[in-house]
mmCIF file of C-alpha atoms in Angstrom:
data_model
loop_
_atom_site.group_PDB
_atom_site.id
_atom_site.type_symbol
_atom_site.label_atom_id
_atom_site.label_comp_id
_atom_site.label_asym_id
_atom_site.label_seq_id
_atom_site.Cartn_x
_atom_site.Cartn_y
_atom_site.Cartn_z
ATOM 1 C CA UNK T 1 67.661 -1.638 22.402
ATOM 2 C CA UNK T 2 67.585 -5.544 21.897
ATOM 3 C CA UNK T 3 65.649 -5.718 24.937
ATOM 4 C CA UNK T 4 62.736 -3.718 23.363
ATOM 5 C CA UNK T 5 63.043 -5.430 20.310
ATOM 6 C CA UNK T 6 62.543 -8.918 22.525
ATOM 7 C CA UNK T 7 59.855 -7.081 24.370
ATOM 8 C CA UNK T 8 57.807 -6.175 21.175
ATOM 9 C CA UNK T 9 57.789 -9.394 19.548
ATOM 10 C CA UNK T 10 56.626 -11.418 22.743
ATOM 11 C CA UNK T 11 54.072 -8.564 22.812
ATOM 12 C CA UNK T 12 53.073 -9.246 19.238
ATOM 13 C CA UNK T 13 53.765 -13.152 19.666
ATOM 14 C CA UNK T 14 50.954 -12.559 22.689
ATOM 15 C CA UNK T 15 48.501 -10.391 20.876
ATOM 16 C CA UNK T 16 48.254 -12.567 17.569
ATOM 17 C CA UNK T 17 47.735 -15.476 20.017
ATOM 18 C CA UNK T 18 44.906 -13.825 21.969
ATOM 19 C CA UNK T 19 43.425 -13.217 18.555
ATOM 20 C CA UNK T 20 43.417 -16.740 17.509
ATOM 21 C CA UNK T 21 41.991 -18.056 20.963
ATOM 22 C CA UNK T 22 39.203 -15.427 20.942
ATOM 23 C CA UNK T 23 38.027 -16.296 17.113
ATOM 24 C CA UNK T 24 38.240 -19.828 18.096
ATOM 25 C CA UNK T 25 36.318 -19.464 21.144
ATOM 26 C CA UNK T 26 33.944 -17.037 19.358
ATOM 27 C CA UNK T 27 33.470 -19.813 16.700
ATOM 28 C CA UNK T 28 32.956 -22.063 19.128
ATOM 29 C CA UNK T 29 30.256 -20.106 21.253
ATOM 30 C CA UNK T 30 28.439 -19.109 17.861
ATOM 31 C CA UNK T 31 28.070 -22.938 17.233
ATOM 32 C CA UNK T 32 26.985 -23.729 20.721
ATOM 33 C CA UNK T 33 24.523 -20.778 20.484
ATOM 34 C CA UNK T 34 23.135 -22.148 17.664
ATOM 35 C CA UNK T 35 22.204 -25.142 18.266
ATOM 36 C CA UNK T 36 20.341 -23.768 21.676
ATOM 37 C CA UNK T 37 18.451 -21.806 19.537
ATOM 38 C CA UNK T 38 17.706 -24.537 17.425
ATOM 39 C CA UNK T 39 16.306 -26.878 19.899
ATOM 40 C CA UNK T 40 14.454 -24.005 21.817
ATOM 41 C CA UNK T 41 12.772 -23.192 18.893
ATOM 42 C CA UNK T 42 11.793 -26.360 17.577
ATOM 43 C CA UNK T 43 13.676 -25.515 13.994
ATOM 44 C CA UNK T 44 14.092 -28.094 11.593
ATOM 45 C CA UNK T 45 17.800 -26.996 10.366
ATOM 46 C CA UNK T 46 20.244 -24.928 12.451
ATOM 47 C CA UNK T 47 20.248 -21.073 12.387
ATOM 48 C CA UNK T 48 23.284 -19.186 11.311
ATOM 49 C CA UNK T 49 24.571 -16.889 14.748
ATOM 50 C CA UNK T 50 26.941 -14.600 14.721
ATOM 51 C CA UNK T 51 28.194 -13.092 17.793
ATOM 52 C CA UNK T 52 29.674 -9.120 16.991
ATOM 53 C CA UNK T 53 31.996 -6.670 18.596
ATOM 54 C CA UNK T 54 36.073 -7.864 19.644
ATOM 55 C CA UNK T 55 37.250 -8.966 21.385
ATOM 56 C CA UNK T 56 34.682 -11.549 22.603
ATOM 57 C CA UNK T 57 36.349 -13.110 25.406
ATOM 58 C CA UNK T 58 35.776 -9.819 27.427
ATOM 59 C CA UNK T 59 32.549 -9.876 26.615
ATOM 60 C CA UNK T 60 32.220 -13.605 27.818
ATOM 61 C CA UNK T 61 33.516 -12.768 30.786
ATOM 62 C CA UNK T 62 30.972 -10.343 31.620
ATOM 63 C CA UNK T 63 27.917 -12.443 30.622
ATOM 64 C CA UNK T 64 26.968 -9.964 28.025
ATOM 65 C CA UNK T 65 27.089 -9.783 23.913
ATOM 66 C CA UNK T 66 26.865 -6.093 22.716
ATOM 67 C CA UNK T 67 25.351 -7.709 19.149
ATOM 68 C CA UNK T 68 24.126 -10.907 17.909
ATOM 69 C CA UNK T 69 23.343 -11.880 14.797
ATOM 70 C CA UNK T 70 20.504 -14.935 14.124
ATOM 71 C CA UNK T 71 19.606 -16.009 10.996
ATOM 72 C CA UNK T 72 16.736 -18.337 9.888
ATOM 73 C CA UNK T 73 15.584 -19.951 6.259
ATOM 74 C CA UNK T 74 12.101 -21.331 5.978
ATOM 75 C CA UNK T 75 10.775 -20.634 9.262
ATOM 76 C CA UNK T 76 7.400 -22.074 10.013
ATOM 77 C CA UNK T 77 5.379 -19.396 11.898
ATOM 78 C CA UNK T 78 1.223 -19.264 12.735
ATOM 79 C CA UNK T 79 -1.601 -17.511 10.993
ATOM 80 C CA UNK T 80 -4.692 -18.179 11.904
ATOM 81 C CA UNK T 81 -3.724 -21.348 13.153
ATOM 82 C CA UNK T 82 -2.291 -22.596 9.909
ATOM 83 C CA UNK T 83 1.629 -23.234 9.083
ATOM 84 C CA UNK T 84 2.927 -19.679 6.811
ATOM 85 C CA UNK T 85 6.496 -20.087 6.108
ATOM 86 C CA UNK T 86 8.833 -16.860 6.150
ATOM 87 C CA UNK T 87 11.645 -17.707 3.753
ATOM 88 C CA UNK T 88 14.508 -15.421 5.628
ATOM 89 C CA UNK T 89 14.729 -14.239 8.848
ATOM 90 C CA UNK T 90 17.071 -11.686 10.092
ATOM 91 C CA UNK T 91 17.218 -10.297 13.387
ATOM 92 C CA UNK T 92 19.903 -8.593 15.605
ATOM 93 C CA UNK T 93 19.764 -9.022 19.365
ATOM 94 C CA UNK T 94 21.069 -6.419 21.328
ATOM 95 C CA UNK T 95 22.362 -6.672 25.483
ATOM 96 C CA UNK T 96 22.164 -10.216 24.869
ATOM 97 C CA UNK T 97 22.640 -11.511 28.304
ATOM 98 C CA UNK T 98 23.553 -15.611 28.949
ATOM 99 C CA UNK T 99 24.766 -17.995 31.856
ATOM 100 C CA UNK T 100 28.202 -20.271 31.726
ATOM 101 C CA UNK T 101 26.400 -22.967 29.849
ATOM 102 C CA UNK T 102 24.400 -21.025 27.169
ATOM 103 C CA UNK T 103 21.064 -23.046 28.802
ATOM 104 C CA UNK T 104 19.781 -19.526 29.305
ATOM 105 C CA UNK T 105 19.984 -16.139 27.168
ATOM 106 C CA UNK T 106 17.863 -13.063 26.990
ATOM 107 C CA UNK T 107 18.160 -9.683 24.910
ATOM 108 C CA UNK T 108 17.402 -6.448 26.029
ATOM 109 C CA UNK T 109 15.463 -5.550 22.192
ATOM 110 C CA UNK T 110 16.186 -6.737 18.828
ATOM 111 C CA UNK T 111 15.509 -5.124 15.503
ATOM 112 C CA UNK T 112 14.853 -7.569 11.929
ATOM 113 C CA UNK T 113 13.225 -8.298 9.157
ATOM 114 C CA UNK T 114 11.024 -11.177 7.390
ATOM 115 C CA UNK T 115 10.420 -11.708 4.131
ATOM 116 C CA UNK T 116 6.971 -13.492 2.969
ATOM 117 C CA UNK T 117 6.366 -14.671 -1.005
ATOM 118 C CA UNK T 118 3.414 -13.303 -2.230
ATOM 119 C CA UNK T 119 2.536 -17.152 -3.056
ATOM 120 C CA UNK T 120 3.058 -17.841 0.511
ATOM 121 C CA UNK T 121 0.716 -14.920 1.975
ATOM 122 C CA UNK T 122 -1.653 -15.983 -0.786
ATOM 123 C CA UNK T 123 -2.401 -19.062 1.014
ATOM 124 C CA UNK T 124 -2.507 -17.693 4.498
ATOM 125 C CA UNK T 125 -5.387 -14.290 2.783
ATOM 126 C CA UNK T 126 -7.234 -16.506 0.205
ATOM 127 C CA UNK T 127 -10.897 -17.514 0.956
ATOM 128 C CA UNK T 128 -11.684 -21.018 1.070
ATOM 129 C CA UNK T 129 -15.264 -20.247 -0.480
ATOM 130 C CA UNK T 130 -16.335 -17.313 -2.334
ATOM 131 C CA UNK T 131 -18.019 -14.923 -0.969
ATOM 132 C CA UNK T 132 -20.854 -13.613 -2.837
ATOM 133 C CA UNK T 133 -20.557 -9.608 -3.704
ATOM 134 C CA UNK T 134 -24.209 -9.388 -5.300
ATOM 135 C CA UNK T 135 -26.897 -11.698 -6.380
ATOM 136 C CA UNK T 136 -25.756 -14.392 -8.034
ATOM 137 C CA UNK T 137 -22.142 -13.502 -8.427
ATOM 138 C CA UNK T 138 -19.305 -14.677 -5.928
ATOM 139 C CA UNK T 139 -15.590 -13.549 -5.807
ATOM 140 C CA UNK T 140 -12.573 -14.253 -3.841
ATOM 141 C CA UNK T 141 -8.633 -13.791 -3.778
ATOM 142 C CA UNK T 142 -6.680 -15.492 -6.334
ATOM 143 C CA UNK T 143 -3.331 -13.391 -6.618
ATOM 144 C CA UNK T 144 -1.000 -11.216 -5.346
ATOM 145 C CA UNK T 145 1.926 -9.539 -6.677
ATOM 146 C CA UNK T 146 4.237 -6.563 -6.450
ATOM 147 C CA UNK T 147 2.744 -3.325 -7.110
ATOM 148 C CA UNK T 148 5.905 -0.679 -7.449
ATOM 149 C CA UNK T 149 7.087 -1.281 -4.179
ATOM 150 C CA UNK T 150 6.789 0.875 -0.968
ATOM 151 C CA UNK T 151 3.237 -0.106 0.546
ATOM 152 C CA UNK T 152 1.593 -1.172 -2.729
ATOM 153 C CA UNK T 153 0.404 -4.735 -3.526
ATOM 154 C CA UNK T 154 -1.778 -6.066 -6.452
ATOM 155 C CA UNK T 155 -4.658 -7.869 -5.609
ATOM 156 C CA UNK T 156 -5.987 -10.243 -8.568
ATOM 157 C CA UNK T 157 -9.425 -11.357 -8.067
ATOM 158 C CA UNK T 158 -11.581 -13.899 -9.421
ATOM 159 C CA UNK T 159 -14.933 -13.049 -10.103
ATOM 160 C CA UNK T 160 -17.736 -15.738 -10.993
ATOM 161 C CA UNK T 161 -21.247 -14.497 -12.880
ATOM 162 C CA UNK T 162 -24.136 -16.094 -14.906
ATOM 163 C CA UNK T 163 -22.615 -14.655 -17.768
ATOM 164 C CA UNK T 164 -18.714 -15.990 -16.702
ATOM 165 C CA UNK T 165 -15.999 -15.137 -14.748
ATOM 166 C CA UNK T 166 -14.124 -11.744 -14.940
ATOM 167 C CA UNK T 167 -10.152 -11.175 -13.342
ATOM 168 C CA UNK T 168 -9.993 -7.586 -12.141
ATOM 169 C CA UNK T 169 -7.000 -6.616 -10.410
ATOM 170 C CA UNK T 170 -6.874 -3.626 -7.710
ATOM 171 C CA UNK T 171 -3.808 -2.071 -6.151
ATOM 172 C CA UNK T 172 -4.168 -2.241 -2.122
ATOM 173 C CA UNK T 173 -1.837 -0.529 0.552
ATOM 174 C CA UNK T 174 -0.755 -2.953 2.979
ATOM 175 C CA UNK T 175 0.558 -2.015 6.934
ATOM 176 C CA UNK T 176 1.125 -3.501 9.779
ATOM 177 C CA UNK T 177 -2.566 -2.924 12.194
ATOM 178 C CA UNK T 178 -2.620 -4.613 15.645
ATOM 179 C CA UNK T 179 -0.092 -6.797 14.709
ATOM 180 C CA UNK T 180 -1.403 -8.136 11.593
ATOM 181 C CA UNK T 181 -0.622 -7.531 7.865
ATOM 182 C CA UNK T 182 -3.337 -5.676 6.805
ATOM 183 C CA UNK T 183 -4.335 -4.472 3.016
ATOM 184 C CA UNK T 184 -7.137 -1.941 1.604
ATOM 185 C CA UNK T 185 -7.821 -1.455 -2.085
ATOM 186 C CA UNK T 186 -7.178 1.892 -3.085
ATOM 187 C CA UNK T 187 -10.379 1.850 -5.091
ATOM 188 C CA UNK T 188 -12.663 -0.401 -5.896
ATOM 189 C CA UNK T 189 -12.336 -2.628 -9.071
ATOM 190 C CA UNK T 190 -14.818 -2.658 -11.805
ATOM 191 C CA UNK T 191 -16.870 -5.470 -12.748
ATOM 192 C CA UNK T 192 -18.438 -5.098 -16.128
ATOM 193 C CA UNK T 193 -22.049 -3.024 -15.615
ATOM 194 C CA UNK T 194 -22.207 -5.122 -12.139
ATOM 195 C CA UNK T 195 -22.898 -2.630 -9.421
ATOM 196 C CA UNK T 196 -21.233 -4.116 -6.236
ATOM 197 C CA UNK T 197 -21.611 -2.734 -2.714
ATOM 198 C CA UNK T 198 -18.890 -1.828 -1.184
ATOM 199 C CA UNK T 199 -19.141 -3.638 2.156
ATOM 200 C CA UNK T 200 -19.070 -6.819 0.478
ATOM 201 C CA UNK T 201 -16.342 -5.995 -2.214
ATOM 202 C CA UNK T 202 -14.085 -5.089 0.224
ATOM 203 C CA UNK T 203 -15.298 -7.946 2.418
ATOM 204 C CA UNK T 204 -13.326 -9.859 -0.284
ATOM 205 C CA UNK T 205 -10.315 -7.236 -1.106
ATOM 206 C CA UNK T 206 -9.524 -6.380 1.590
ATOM 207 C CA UNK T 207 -7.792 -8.529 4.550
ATOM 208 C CA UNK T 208 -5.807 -8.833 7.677
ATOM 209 C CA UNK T 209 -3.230 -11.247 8.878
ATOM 210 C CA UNK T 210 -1.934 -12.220 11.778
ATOM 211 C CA UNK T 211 1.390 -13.659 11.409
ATOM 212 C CA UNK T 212 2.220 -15.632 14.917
ATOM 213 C CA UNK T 213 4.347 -17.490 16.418
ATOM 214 C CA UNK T 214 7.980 -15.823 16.133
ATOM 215 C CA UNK T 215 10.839 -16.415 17.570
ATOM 216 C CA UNK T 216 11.863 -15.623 21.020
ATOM 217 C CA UNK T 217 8.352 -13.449 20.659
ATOM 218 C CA UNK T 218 9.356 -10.582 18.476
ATOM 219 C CA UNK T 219 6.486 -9.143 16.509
ATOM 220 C CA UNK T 220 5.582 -7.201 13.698
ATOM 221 C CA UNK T 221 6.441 -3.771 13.120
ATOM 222 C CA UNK T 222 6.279 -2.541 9.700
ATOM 223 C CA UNK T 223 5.530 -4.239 6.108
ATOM 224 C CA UNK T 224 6.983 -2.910 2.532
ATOM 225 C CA UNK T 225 5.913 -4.637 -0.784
ATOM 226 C CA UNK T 226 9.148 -5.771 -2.387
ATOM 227 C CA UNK T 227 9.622 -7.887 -5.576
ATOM 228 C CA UNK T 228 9.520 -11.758 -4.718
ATOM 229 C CA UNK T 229 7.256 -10.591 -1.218
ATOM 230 C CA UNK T 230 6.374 -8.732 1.152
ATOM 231 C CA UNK T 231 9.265 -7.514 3.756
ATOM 232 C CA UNK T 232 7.964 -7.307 7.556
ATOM 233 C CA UNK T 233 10.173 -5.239 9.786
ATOM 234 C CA UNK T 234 10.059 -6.868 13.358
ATOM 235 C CA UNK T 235 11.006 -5.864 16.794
ATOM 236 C CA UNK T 236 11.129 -6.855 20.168
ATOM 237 C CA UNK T 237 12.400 -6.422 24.014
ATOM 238 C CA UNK T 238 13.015 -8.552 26.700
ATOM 239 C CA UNK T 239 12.819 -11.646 24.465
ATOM 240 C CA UNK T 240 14.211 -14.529 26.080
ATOM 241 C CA UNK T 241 16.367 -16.317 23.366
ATOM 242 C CA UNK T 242 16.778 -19.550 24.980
ATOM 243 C CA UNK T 243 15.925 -21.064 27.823
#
């Protein structure tokens, strides 16, 4: 009976120190990780990576990570050639596959999200010059806010006449279209007596942006209108992580 007694605490003794060597070697591969992805990615602070499932040194020893966490604040991406910065970026790697010295990684698909502020996409959608809608009278972009949430956005335009300039707002669906953020006023807005064409309303209303240049090459998926921006749901396969 003391024998078994012995016998069970070594065995706990043995298990609680497995524990602590696999969290510290977790800790230590999450921090390693990181700073890959930092460097491959060109990021000007370093990510937050978490590395799921337990216990990890199994997992290490078979060169593949069930799930792993990345996190980014203030990534830079590309649209249209121009800096937009995504203020949070979440994505989960899945079969995440790596060599001995982390120099290499790749993940079998990934699932996220990225959230853009409305002030951000503003700058990325907003006209440089005004376009002109009818004779004599130009409009363009000047705002967009939250409009109830789901795929609804409000549009605030500016519009500039002999007689002065008018602020119409219109509520616009916005989706993800061959890969680009993409919103259409629901209906046209109304200007005073002014009779506008369509075509060249909507030349102003309505837009489409690419948003480029993400990590490991994950892309766009779907877009919901939330409070401070709009939410992009992105997704991916293959995507080689670092490397």
């Amino acid at each position: 009976m003391r024998a078994l007694r012995i016998l069970l605490i070594v065995v706990v003794i043995l298990g609680g120190l497995f524990v602590i060597a696999d969290r510290v070697a977790v800790n230590y591969a999450e921090g390693e990780a990181a700073d890959r992805v930092r460097t491959s990615e060109g990021l000007a602070s370093t990510p937050d990576v978490s590395i799921k499932g337990f216990p990890f040194l199994t997992q290490a020893a078979s060169g593949t990570l069930d799930d792993v966490e990345i996190g980014i604040k203030d990534y830079d991406a590309k649209s249209g050639g121009e800096s937009i910065r995504i203020a949070d970026l979440n994505a989960e790697m899945h079969g995440v596959e790596f060599n001995s010295s982390f120099s290499s990684a790749t993940a079998e698909s990934a699932t996220g999200t990225a959230r853009i502020s409305y002030a951000e996409l503003l700058k990325a959608v907003r006209k440089q010059d005004a376009a002109q809608v009818a004779p004599g009278v130009t409009a363009q972009i000047d705002g967009l806010s939250y409009g109830g949430g789901g795929d609804k956005v409000k549009v605030g335009i500016t519009v500039h006449t002999a007689l002065g300039t008018l602020h119409p707002t219109v509520l616009s669906s916005i989706k993800v279209t061959d890969g680009k953020v993409s919103a259409r006023a629901d209906s046209l807005p109304k200007v005073g007596a002014l009779e506008l064409a369509e075509g060249r309303i909507r030349a102003v209303t309505d837009f489409q942006q690419a948003i480029d240049d993400l990590p490991a090459g994950i892309e766009l998926d779907r877009v919901e209108a939330v409070k401070d921006g709009v939410e992009i749901s992105v997704k991916g396969s293959k995507l080689d992580l670092v490397g």
